[in-house]
CSV table of N, CA and C in Angstrom, one decimal:
chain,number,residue,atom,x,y,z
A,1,UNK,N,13.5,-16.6,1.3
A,1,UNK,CA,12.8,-15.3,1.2
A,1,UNK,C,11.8,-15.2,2.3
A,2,UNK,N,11.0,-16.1,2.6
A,2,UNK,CA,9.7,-15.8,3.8
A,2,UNK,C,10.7,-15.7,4.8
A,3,UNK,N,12.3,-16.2,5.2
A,3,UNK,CA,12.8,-16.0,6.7
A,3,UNK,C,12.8,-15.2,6.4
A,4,UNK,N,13.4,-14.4,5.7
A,4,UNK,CA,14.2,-13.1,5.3
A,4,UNK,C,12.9,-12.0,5.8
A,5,UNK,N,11.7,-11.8,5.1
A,5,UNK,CA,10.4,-11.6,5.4
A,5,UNK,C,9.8,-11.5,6.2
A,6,UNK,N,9.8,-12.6,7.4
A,6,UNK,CA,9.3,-12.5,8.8
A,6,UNK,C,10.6,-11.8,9.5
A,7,UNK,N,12.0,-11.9,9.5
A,7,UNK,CA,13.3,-11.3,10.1
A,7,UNK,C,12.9,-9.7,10.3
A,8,UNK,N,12.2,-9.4,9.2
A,8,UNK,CA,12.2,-8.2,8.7
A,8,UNK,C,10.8,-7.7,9.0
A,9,UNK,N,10.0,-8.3,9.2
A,9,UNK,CA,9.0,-7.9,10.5
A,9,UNK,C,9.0,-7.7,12.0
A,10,UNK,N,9.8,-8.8,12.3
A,10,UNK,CA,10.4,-8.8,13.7
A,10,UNK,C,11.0,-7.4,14.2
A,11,UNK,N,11.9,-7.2,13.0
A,11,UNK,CA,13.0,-6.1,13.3
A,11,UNK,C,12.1,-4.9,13.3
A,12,UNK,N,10.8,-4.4,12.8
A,12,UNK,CA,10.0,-3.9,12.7
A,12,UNK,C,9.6,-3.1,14.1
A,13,UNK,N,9.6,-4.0,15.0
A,13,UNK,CA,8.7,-3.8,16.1
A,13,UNK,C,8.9,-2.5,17.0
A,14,UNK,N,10.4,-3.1,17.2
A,14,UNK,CA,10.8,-1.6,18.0
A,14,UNK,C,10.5,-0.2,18.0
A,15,UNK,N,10.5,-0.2,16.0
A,15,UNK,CA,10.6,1.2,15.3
A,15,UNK,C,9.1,1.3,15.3
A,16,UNK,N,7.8,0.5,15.6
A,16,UNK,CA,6.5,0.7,15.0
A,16,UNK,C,5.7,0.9,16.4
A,17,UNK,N,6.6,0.7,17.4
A,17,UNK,CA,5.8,0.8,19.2
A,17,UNK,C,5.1,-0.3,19.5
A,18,UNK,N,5.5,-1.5,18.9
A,18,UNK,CA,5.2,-2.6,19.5
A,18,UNK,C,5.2,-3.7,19.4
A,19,UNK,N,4.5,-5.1,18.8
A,19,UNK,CA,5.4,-6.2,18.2
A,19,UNK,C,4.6,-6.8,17.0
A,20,UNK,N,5.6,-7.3,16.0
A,20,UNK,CA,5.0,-7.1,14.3
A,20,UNK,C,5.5,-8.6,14.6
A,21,UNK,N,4.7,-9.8,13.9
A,21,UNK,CA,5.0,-11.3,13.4
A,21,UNK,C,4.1,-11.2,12.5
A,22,UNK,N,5.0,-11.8,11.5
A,22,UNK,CA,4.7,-11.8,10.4
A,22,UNK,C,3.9,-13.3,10.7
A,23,UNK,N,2.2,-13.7,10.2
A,23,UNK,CA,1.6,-14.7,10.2
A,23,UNK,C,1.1,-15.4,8.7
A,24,UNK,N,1.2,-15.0,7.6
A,24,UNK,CA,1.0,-15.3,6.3
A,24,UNK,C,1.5,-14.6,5.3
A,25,UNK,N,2.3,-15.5,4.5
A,25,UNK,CA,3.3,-14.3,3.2
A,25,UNK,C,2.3,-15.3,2.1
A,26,UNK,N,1.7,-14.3,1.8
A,26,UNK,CA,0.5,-15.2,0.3
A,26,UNK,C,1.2,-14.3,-0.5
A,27,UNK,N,0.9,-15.2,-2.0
A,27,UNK,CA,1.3,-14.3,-3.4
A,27,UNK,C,1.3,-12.8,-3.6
A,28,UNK,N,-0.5,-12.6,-3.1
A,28,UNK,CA,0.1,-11.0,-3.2
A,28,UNK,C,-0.6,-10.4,-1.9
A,29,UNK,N,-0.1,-10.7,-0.8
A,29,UNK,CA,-0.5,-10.4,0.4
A,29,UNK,C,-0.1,-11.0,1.7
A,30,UNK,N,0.1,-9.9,2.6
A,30,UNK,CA,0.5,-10.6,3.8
A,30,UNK,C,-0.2,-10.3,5.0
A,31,UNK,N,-0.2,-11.1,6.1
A,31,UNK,CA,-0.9,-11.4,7.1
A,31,UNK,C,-0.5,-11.3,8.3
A,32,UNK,N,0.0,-10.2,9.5
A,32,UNK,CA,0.6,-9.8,10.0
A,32,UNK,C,-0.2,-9.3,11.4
A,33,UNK,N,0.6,-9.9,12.5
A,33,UNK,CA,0.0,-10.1,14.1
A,33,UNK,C,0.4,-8.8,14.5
A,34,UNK,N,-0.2,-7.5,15.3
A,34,UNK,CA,0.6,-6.6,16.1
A,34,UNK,C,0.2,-6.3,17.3
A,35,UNK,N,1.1,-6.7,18.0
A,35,UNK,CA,0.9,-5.9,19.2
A,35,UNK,C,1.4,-4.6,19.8
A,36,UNK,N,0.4,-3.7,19.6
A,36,UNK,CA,0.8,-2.1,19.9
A,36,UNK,C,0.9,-1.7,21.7
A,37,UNK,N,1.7,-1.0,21.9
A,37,UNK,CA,2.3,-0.2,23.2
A,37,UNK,C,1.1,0.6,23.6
A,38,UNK,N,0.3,1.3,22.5
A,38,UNK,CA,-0.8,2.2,22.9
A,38,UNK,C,-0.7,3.4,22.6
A,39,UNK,N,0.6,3.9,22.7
A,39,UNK,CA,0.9,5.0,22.3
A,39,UNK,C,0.8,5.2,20.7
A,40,UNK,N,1.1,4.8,19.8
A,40,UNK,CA,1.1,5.2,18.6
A,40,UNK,C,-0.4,4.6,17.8
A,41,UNK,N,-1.2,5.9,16.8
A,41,UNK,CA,-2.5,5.0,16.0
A,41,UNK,C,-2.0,4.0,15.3
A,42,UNK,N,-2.8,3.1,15.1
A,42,UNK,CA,-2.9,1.9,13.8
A,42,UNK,C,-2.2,2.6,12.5
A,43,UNK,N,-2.5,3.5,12.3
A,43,UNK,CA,-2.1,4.5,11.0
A,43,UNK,C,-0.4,4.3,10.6
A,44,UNK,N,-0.2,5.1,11.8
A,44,UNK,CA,1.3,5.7,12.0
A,44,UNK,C,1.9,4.2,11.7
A,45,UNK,N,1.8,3.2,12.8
A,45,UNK,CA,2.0,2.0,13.1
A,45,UNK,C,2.1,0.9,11.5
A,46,UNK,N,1.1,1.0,11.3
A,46,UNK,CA,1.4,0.6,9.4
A,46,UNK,C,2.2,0.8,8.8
A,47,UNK,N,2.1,2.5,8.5
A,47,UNK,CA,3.2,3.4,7.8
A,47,UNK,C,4.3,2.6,7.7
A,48,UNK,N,4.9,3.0,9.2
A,48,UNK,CA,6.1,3.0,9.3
A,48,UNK,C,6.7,1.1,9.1
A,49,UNK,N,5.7,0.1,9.3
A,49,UNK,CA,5.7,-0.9,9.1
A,49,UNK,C,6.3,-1.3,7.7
A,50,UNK,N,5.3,-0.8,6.6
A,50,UNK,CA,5.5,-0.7,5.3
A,50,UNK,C,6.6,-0.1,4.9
A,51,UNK,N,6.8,0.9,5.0
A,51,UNK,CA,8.2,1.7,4.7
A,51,UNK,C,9.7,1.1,5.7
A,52,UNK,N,9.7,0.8,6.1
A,52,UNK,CA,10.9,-0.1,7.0
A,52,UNK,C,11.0,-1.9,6.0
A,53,UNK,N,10.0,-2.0,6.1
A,53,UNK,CA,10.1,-3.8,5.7
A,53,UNK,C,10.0,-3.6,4.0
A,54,UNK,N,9.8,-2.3,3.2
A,54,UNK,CA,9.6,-2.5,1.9
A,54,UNK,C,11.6,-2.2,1.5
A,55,UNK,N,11.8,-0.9,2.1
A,55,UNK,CA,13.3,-0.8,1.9
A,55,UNK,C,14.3,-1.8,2.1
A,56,UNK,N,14.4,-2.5,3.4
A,56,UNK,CA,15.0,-3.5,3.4
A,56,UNK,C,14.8,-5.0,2.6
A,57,UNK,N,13.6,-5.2,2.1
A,57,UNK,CA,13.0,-6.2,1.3
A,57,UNK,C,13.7,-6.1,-0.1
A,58,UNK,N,13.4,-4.7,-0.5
A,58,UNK,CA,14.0,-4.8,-1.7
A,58,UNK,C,15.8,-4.2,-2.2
A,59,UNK,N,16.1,-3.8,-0.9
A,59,UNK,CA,17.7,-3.7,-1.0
A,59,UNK,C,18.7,-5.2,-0.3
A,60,UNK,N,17.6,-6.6,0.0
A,60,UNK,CA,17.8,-7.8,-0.4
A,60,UNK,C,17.8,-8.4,-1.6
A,61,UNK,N,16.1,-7.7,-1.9
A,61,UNK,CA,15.8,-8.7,-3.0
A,61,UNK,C,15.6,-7.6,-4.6
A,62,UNK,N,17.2,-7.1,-4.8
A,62,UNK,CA,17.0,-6.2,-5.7
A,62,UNK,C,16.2,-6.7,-6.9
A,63,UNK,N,16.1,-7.6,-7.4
A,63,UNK,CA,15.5,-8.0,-8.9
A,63,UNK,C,14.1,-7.9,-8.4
A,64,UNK,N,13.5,-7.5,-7.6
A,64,UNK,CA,12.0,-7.2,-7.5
A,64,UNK,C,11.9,-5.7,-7.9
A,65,UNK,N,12.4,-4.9,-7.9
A,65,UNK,CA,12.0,-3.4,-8.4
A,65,UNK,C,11.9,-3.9,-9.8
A,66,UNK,N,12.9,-4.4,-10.5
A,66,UNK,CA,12.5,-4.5,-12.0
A,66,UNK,C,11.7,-5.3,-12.1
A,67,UNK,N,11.1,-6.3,-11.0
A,67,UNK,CA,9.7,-6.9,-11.9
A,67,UNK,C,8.4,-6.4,-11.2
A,68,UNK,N,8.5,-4.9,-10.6
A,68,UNK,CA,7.7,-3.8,-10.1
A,68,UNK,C,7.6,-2.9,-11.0
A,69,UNK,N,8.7,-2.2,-11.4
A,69,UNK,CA,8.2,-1.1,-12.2
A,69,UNK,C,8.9,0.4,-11.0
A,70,UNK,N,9.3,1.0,-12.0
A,70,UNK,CA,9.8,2.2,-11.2
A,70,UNK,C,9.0,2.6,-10.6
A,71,UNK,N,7.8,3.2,-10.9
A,71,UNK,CA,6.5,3.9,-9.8
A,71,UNK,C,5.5,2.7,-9.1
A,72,UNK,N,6.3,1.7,-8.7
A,72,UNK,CA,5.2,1.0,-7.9
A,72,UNK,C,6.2,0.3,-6.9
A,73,UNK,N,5.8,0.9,-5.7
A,73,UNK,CA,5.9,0.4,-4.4
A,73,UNK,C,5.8,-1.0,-4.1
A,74,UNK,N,6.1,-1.6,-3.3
A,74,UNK,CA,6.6,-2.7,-2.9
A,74,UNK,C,5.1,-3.2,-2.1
A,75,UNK,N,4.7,-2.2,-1.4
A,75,UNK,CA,3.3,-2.9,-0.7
A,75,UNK,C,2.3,-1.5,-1.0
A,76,UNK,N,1.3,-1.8,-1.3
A,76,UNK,CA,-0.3,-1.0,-1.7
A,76,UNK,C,-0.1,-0.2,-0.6
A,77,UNK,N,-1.0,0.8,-0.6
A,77,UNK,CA,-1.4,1.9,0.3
A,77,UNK,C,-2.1,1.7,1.6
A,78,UNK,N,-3.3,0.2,0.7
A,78,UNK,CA,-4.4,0.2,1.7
A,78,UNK,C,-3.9,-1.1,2.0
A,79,UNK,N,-4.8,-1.1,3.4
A,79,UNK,CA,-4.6,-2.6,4.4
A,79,UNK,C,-5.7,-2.2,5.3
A,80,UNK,N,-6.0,-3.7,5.9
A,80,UNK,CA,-7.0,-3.8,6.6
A,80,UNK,C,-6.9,-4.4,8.1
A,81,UNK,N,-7.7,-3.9,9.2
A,81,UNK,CA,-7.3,-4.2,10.0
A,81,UNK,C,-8.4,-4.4,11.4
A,82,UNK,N,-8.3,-5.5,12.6
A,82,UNK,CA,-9.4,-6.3,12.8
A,82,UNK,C,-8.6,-6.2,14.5
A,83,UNK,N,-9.6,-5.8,15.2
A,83,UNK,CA,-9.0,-6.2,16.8
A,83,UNK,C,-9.7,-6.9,17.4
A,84,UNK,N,-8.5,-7.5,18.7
A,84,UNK,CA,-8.8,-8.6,19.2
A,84,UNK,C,-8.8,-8.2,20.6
A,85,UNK,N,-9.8,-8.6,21.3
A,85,UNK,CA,-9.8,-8.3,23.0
A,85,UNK,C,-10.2,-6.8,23.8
C-alpha cells in the first residue's frame, strides 16, 4: 500500500507543475515534499494533487470507499503548508 502511495505521488508531478514525494504516510495523514515550477499557486497545486492521488488510490484500493462512506472523500479539504528557502 505505501509503494502503491508514494507511486502515486510521483505520478502526480507532471500534472501538479512540479515534483510531489511522498515523505510520511501516518494513519490519518500524510506528509508530502513539493517542488513547484512557479507557475501554478500552492492552491491549484494541492487540488489537483488530491484529486489525481485520491482517484487512483481508491480505484486500487476499492474496499476503502466502503470503510469511508459514500459522502466522504478520501483526503480532507484542508492542509497545511510551510516553505523552505
Amino acid at each position: 500500500f505505501v509503494s502503491f502511495v508514494h507511486d502515486t505521488f510521483l505520478g502526480c508531478s507532471e500534472g501538479a507543475g512540479g515534483f510531489v514525494h511522498l515523505v510520511y504516510l501516518a494513519p490519518d495523514h500524510v506528509h508530502v515534499y513539493v517542488e513547484s515550477d512557479g507557475e501554478r499557486s500552492v492552491e491549484d497545486m494541492v487540488h489537483d494533487i488530491k484529486k489525481v492521488s485520491a482517484k487512483a488510490i481508491q480505484e486500487e484500493f476499492s474496499s476503502l470507499q466502503g470503510m469511508l462512506g459514500e459522502a466522504v472523500g478520501l483526503w480532507d479539504d484542508a492542509y497545511f503548508v510551510e516553505t523552505v528557502g
